Short mmCIF file of C-alpha atoms in Angstrom, two decimals:
data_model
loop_
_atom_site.label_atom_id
_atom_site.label_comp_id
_atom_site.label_asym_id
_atom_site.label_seq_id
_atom_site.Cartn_x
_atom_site.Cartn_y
_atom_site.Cartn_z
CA UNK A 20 -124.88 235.35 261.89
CA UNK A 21 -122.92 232.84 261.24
CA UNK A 22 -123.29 229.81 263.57
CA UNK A 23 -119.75 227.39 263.37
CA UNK A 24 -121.61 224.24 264.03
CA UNK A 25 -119.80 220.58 263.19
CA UNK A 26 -117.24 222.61 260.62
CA UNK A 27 -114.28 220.96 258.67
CA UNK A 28 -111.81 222.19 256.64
CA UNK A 29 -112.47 222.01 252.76
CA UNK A 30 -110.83 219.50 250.75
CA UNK A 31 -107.77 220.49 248.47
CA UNK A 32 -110.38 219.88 245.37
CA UNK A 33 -112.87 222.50 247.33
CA UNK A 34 -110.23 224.96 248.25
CA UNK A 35 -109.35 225.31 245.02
CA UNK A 36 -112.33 225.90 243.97
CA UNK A 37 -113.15 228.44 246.13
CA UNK A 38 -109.77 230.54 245.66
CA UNK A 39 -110.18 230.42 242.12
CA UNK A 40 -114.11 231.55 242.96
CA UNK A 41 -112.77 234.92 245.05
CA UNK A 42 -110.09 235.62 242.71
CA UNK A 43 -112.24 235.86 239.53
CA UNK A 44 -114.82 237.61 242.00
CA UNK A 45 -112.24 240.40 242.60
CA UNK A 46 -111.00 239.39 246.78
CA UNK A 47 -112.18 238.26 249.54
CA UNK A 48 -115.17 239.40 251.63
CA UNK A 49 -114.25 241.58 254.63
CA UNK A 50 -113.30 239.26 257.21
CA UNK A 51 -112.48 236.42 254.95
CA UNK A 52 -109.55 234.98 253.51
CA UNK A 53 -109.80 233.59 250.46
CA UNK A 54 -108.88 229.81 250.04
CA UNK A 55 -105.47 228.56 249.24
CA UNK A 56 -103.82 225.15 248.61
CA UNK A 57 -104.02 223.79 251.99
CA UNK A 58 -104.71 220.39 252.85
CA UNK A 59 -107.79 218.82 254.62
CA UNK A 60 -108.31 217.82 258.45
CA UNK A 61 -110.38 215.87 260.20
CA UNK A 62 -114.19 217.03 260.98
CA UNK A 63 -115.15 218.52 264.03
CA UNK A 64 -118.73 217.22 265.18
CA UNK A 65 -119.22 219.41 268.27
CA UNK A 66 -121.37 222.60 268.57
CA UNK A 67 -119.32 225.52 268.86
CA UNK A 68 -120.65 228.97 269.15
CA UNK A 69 -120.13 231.88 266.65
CA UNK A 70 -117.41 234.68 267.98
CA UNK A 71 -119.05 237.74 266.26
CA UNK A 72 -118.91 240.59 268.35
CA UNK A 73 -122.34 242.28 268.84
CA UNK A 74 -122.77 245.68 267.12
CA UNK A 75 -123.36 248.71 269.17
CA UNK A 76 -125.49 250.58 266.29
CA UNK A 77 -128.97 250.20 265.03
CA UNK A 78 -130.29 247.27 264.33
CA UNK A 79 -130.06 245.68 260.57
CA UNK A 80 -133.52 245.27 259.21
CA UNK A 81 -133.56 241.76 258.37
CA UNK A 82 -131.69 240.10 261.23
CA UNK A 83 -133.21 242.67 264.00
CA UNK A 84 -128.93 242.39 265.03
CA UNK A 85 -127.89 245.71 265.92
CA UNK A 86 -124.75 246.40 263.78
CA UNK A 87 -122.09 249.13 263.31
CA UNK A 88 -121.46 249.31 259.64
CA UNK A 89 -122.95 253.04 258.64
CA UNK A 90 -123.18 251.78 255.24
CA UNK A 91 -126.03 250.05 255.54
CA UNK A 92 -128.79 252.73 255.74
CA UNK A 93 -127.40 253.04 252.19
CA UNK A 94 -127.42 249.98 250.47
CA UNK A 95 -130.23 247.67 248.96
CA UNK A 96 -130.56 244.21 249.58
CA UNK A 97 -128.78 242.05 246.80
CA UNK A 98 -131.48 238.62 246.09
CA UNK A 99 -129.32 235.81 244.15
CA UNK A 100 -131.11 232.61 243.15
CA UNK A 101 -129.00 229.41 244.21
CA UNK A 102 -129.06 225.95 242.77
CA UNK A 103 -130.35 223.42 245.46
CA UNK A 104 -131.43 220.67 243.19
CA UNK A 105 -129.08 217.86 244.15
CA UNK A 106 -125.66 216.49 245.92
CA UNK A 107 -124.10 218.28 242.97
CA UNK A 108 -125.45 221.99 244.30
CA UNK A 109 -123.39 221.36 247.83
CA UNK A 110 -122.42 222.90 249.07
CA UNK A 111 -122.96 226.01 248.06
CA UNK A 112 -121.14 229.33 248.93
CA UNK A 113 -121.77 232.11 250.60
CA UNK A 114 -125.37 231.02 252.47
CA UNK A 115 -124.06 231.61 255.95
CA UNK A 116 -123.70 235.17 255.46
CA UNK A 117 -127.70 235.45 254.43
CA UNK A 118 -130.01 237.84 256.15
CA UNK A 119 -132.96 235.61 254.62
CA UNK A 120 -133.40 232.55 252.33
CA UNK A 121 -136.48 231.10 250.61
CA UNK A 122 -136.87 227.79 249.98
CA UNK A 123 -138.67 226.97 247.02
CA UNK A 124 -140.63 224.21 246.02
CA UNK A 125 -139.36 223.83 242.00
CA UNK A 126 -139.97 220.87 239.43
CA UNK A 127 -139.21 217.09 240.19
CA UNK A 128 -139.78 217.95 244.08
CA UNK A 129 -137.07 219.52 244.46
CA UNK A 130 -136.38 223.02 245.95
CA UNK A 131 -134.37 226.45 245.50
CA UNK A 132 -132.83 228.81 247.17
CA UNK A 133 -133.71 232.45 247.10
CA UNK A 134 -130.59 234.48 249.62
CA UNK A 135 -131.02 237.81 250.64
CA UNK A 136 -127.77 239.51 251.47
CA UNK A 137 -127.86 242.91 253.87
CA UNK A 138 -125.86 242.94 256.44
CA UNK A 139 -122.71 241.06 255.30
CA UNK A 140 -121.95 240.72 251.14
CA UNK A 141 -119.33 237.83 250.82
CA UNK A 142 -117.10 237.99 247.95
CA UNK A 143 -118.46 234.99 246.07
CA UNK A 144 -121.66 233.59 245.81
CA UNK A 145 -123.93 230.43 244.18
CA UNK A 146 -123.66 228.20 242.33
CA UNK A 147 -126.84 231.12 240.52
CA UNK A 148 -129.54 229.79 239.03
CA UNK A 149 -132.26 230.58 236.86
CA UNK A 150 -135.19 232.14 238.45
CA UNK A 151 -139.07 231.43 238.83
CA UNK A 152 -142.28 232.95 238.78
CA UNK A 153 -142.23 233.00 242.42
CA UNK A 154 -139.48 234.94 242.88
CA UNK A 155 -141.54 238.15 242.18
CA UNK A 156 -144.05 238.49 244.83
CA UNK A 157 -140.95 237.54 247.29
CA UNK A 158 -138.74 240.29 245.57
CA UNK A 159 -141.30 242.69 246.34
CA UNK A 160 -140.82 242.90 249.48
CA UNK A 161 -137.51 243.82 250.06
CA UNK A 162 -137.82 247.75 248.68
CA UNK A 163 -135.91 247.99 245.41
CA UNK A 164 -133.19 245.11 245.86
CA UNK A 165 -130.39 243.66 243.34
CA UNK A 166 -131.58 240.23 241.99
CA UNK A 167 -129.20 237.92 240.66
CA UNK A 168 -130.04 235.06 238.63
CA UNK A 169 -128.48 232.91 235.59
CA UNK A 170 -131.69 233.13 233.38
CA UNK A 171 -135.32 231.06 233.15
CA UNK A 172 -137.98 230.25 230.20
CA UNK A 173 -139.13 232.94 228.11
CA UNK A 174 -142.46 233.48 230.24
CA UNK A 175 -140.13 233.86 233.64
CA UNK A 176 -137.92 236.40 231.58
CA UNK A 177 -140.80 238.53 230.15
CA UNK A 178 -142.52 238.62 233.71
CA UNK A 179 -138.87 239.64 234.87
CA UNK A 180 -138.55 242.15 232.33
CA UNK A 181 -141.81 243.70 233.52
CA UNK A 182 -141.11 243.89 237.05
CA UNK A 183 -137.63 245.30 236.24
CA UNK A 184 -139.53 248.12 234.39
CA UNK A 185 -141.94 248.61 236.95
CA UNK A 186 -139.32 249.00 239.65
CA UNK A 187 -139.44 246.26 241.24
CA UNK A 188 -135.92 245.82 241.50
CA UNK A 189 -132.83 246.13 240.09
CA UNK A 190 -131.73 243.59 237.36
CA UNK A 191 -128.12 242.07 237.95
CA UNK A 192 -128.65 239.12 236.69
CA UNK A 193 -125.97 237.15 234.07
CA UNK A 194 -128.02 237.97 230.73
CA UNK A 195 -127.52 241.92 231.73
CA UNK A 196 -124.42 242.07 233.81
CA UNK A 197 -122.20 239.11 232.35
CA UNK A 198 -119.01 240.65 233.89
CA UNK A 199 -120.38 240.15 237.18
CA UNK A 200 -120.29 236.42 237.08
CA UNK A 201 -117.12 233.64 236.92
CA UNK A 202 -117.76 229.88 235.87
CA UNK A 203 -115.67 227.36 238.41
CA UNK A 204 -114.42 224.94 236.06
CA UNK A 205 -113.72 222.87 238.77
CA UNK A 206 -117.69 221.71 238.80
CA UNK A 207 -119.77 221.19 236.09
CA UNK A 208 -122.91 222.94 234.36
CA UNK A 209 -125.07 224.70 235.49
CA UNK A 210 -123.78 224.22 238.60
CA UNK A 211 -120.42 226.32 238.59
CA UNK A 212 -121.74 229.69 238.11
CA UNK A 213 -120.96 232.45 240.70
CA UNK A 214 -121.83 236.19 240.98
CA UNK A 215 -118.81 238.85 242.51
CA UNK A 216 -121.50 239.86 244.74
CA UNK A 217 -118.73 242.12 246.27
CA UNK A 218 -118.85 244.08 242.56
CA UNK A 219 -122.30 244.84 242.70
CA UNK A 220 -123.57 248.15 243.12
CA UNK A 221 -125.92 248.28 246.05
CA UNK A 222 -126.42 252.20 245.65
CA UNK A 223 -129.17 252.26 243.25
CA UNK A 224 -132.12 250.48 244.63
CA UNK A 225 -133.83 251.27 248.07
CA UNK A 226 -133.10 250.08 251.88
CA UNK A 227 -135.42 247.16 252.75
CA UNK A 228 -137.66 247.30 255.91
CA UNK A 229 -138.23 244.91 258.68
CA UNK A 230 -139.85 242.19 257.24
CA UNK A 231 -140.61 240.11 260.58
CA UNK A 232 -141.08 241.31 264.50
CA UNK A 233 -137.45 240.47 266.86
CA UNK A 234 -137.75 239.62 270.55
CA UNK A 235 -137.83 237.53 273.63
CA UNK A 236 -141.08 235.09 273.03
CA UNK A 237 -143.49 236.12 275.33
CA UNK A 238 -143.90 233.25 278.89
CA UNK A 239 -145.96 230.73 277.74
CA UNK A 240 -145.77 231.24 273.47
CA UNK A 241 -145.07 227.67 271.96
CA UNK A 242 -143.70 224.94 273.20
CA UNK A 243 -139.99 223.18 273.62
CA UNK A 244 -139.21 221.27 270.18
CA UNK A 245 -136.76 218.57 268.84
CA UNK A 246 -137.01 219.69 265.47
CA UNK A 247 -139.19 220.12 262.32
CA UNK A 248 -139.20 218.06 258.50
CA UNK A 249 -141.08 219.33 255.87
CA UNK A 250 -140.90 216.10 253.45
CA UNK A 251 -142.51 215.79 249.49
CA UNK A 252 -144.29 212.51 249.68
CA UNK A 253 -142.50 210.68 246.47
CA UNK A 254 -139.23 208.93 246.49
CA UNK A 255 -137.24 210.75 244.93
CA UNK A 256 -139.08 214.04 247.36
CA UNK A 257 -137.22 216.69 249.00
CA UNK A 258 -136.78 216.48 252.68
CA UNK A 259 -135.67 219.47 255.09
CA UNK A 260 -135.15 218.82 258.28
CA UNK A 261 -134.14 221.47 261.25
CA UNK A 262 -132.84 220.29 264.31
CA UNK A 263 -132.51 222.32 267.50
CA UNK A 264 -128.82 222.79 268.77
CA UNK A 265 -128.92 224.40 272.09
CA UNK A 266 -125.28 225.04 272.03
CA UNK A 267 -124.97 226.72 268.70
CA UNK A 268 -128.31 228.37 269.31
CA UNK A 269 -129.62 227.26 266.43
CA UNK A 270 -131.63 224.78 263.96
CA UNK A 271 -129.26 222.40 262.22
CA UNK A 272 -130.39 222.17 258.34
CA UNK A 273 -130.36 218.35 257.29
CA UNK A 274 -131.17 217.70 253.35
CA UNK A 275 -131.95 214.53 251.86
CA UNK A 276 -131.06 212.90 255.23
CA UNK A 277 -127.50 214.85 254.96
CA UNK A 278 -125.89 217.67 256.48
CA UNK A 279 -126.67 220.63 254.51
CA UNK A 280 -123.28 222.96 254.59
CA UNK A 281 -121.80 225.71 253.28
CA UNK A 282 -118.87 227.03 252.49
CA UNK A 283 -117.57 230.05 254.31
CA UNK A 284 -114.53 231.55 254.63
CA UNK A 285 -112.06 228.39 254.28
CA UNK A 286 -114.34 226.06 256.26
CA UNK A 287 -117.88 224.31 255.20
CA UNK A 288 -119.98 224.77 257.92
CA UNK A 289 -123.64 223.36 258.90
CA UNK A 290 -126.41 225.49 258.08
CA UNK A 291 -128.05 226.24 261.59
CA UNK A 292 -130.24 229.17 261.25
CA UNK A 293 -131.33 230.16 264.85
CA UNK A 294 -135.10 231.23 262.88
CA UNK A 295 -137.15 228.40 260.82
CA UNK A 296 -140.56 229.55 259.68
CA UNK A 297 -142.29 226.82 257.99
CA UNK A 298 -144.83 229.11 255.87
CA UNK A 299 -147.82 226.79 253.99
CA UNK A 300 -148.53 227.81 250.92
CA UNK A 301 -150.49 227.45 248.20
CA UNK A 302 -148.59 226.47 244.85
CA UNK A 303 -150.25 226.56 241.23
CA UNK A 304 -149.08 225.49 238.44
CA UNK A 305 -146.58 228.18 236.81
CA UNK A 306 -147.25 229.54 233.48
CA UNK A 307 -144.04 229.30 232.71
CA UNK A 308 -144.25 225.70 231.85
CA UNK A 309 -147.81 224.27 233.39
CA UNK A 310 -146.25 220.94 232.79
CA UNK A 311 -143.74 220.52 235.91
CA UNK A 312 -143.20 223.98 237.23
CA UNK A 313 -144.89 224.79 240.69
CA UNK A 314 -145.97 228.92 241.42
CA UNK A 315 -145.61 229.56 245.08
CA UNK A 316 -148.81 232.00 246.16
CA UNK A 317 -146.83 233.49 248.88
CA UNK A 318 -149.53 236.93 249.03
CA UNK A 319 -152.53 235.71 252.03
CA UNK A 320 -152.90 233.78 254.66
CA UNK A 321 -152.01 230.35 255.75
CA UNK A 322 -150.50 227.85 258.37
CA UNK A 323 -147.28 228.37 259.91
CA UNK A 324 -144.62 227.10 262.30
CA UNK A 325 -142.30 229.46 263.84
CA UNK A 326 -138.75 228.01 265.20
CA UNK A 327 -137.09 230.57 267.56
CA UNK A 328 -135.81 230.01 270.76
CA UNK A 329 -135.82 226.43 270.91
CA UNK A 330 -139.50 226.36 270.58
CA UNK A 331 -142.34 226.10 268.17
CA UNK A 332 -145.25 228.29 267.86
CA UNK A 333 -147.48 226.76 265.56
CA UNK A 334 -149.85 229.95 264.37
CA UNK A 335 -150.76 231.77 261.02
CA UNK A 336 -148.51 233.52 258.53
CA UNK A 337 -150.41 237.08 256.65
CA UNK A 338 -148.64 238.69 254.01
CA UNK A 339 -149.47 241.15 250.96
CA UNK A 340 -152.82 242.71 252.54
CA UNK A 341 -150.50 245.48 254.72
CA UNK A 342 -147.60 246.52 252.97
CA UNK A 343 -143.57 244.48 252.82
CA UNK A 344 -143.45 241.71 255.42
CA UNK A 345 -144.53 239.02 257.24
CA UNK A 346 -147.35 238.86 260.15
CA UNK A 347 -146.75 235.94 262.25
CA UNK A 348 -149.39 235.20 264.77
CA UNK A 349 -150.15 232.24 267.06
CA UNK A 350 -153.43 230.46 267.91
CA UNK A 351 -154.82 233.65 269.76
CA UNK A 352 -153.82 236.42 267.54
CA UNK A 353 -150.32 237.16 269.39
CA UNK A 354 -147.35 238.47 267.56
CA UNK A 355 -144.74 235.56 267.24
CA UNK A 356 -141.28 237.44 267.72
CA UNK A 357 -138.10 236.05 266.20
CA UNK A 358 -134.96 235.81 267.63
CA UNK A 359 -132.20 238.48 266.75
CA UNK A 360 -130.60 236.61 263.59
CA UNK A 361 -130.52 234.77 259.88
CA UNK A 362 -134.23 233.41 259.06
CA UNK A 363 -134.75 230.65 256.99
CA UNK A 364 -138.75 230.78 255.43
CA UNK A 365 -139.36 227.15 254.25
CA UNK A 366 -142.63 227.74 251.85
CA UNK A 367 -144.08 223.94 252.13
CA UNK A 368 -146.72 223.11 249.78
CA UNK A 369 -150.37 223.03 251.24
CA UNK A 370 -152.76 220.24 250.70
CA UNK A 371 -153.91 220.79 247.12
CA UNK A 372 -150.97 222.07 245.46
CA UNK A 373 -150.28 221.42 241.91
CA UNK A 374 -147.33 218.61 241.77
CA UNK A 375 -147.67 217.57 245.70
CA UNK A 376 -148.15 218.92 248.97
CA UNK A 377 -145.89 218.73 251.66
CA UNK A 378 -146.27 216.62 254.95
CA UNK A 379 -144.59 218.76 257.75
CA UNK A 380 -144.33 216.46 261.04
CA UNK A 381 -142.87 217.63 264.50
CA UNK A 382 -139.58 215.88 265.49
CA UNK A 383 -139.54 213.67 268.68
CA UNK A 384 -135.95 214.81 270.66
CA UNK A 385 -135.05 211.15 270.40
CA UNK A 386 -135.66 211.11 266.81
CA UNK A 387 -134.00 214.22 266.22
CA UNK A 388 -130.87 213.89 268.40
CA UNK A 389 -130.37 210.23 266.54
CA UNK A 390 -131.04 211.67 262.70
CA UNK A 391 -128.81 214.96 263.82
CA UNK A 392 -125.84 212.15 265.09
CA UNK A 393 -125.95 210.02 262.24
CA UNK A 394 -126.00 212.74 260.06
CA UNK A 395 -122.93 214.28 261.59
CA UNK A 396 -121.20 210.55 261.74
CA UNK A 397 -121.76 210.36 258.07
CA UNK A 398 -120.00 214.21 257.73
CA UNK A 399 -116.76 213.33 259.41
CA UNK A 400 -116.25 210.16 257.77
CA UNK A 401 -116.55 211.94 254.08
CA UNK A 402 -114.34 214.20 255.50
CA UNK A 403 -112.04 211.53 256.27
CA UNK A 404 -111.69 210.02 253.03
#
């Protein structure tokens, strides 16, 4: 779940942030310590693999991973909105215990981060942000979850308010549940605010079902692949980039040309999801605010590209027509199976979309392995500083 790929040590200033996080969120997560007033070291820019010891029991509905923890035939999935705007969002806490994040395209070509949280609830989580109009059709699918958010435009709330009513999950977001969240004074607005994901009551919604297919791809499905970008056209354009890593079995997240990392535990670690699904979709403009504000249309049918395995199966993506989840199928109609672990869904805009559509391009290995190393180079000598 959580692969330990190219970690350092946080930073005193980071540290301390994060201690003062978990205390105001009420502990640390199970297997955590919460951070104390150490000092940094140096980066380490090797792969190394994660040391979680397979479960025996059933396996967890949104990883496929069979797990132990009896609790969670009980609980609800808990959906918290996380600032990915800029350098000042990372990096952000608590995404390497994800079953599932959305990315989002949002205003100014940017993106956002929608976590789902099953299997493993960490202490601490955001920086939370406000949510979007897209967020409900993705909601949806997860049973009755928990969905944690810092707010949105009167349209966003009143659509909110009417799923809420309707059941379409459980509202724990900071204009209801206030107690639930802690402001990190050590960063600045809106990017300090975190929800004690730990406090929240997981009891009252419903269990989520699989939403994808887990298993071995079938001889001959795809093809061996470098990596994947999915880049907005303008200047100033998100770019995410995922990068096969054989050794830590999966796809190393570059943003913006950067390591993307998160903080877990008392280390940041790469992002290296060992499932990328590169989902195009349609996005309209939001009635929220027409002006800026893209609407993902994540219900239908599309192109996708599946990264499992250390392949790509380029195929179609179904969803809505069928019930909760996602039907992945390749060129001839085949199931696409994921691997056993975290997904990442990247929803790129298709050609057409209100505010830009997204070019997604195959990575060449050489391509990749130099971005990937440079990106890494650039990691250890921040670190450094």
């Amino acid at each position: 779940m959580k692969p330990c790929v190219g970690t350092r040590s946080i930073p005193p200033a980071l540290v301390l942030l994060f201690a003062l996080v978990v205390a105001a969120c009420g502990g640390a997560a199970s297997g955590e310590v919460a951070g104390g007033g150490g000092t940094s070291t140096t980066t380490s820019s090797t792969s190394t693999s994660s040391t979680t010891t397979p479960g025996t029991g059933p396996p967890a509905p949104l990883t496929g991973e069979a797990v132990d923890d009896a609790t969670l035939a009980a609980r609800s999935a808990l959906v918290v909105k996380i600032g990915n705007n800029d350098a000042k969002s990372i990096p952000q806490t608590g995404l390497a215990e994800a079953d599932l994040v959305y990315e989002e395209y949002i205003e100014g070509q940017k993106t956002r981060l929608a976590a789902v949280f099953h299997s493993e609830v960490p202490a601490a989580i955001g920086p939370v942000r406000s949510g979007r109009l897209s967020d409900i059709d993705l909601v949806a699918d997860l049973g009755t979850p928990s969905f944690a958010y810092s707010g949105g435009n009167p349209t966003v709330l009143r659509q909110f308010l009417g799923a809420f009513e309707a059941g379409a999950f459980v509202d724990v977001g900071e204009l209801r549940l206030e107690s639930l969240y802690v402001r990190a004074e050590a960063r600045s607005r809106p990017d300090n605010l975190y929800l004690s994901a730990d406090q929240v009551d997981l009891t009252q919604g419903s269990v989520p079902v699989p939403l994808f297919t887990y298993g071995p791809l079938p001889a001959g499905m795809g093809a061996d692949a470098a990596g994947v970008e999915v880049r907005y056209p303008t200047s100033f354009g998100r770019s995410s980039v995922h990068i096969w890593d054989g050794a830590a079995g999966g796809w190393v997240r570059l943003q913006d040309e950067e390591l993307h990392t998160t903080i877990s535990g008392e280390a940041e670690i790469e992002i290296a999801p060992p499932n990328v699904v590169v989902a195009v979709v349609r996005y309209v403009a939001s009635e929220a605010d027409p002006s800026q504000s893209p609407r993902a249309e994540s219900n239908g049918t599309g192109p996708v590209f599946v990264l499992t395995q250390g392949r790509m199966v380029e195929g179609t993506w179904t969803r809505g027509a069928d019930g909760p989840g996602w039907t992945l199928a390749d060129a001839g109609g085949r199931p696409i199976p994921l691997a056993p672990g975290a997904t990442w869904v990247l929803l790129a805009a298709a050609e057409g979309s209100a505010f830009g559509d997204a070019a997604v391009t195959h990575l060449e290995p050489v391509d990749a392995a130099e971005r990937l190393a440079e990106a890494r180079a650039e990691f250890a000598e921040s670190s450094a500083e």
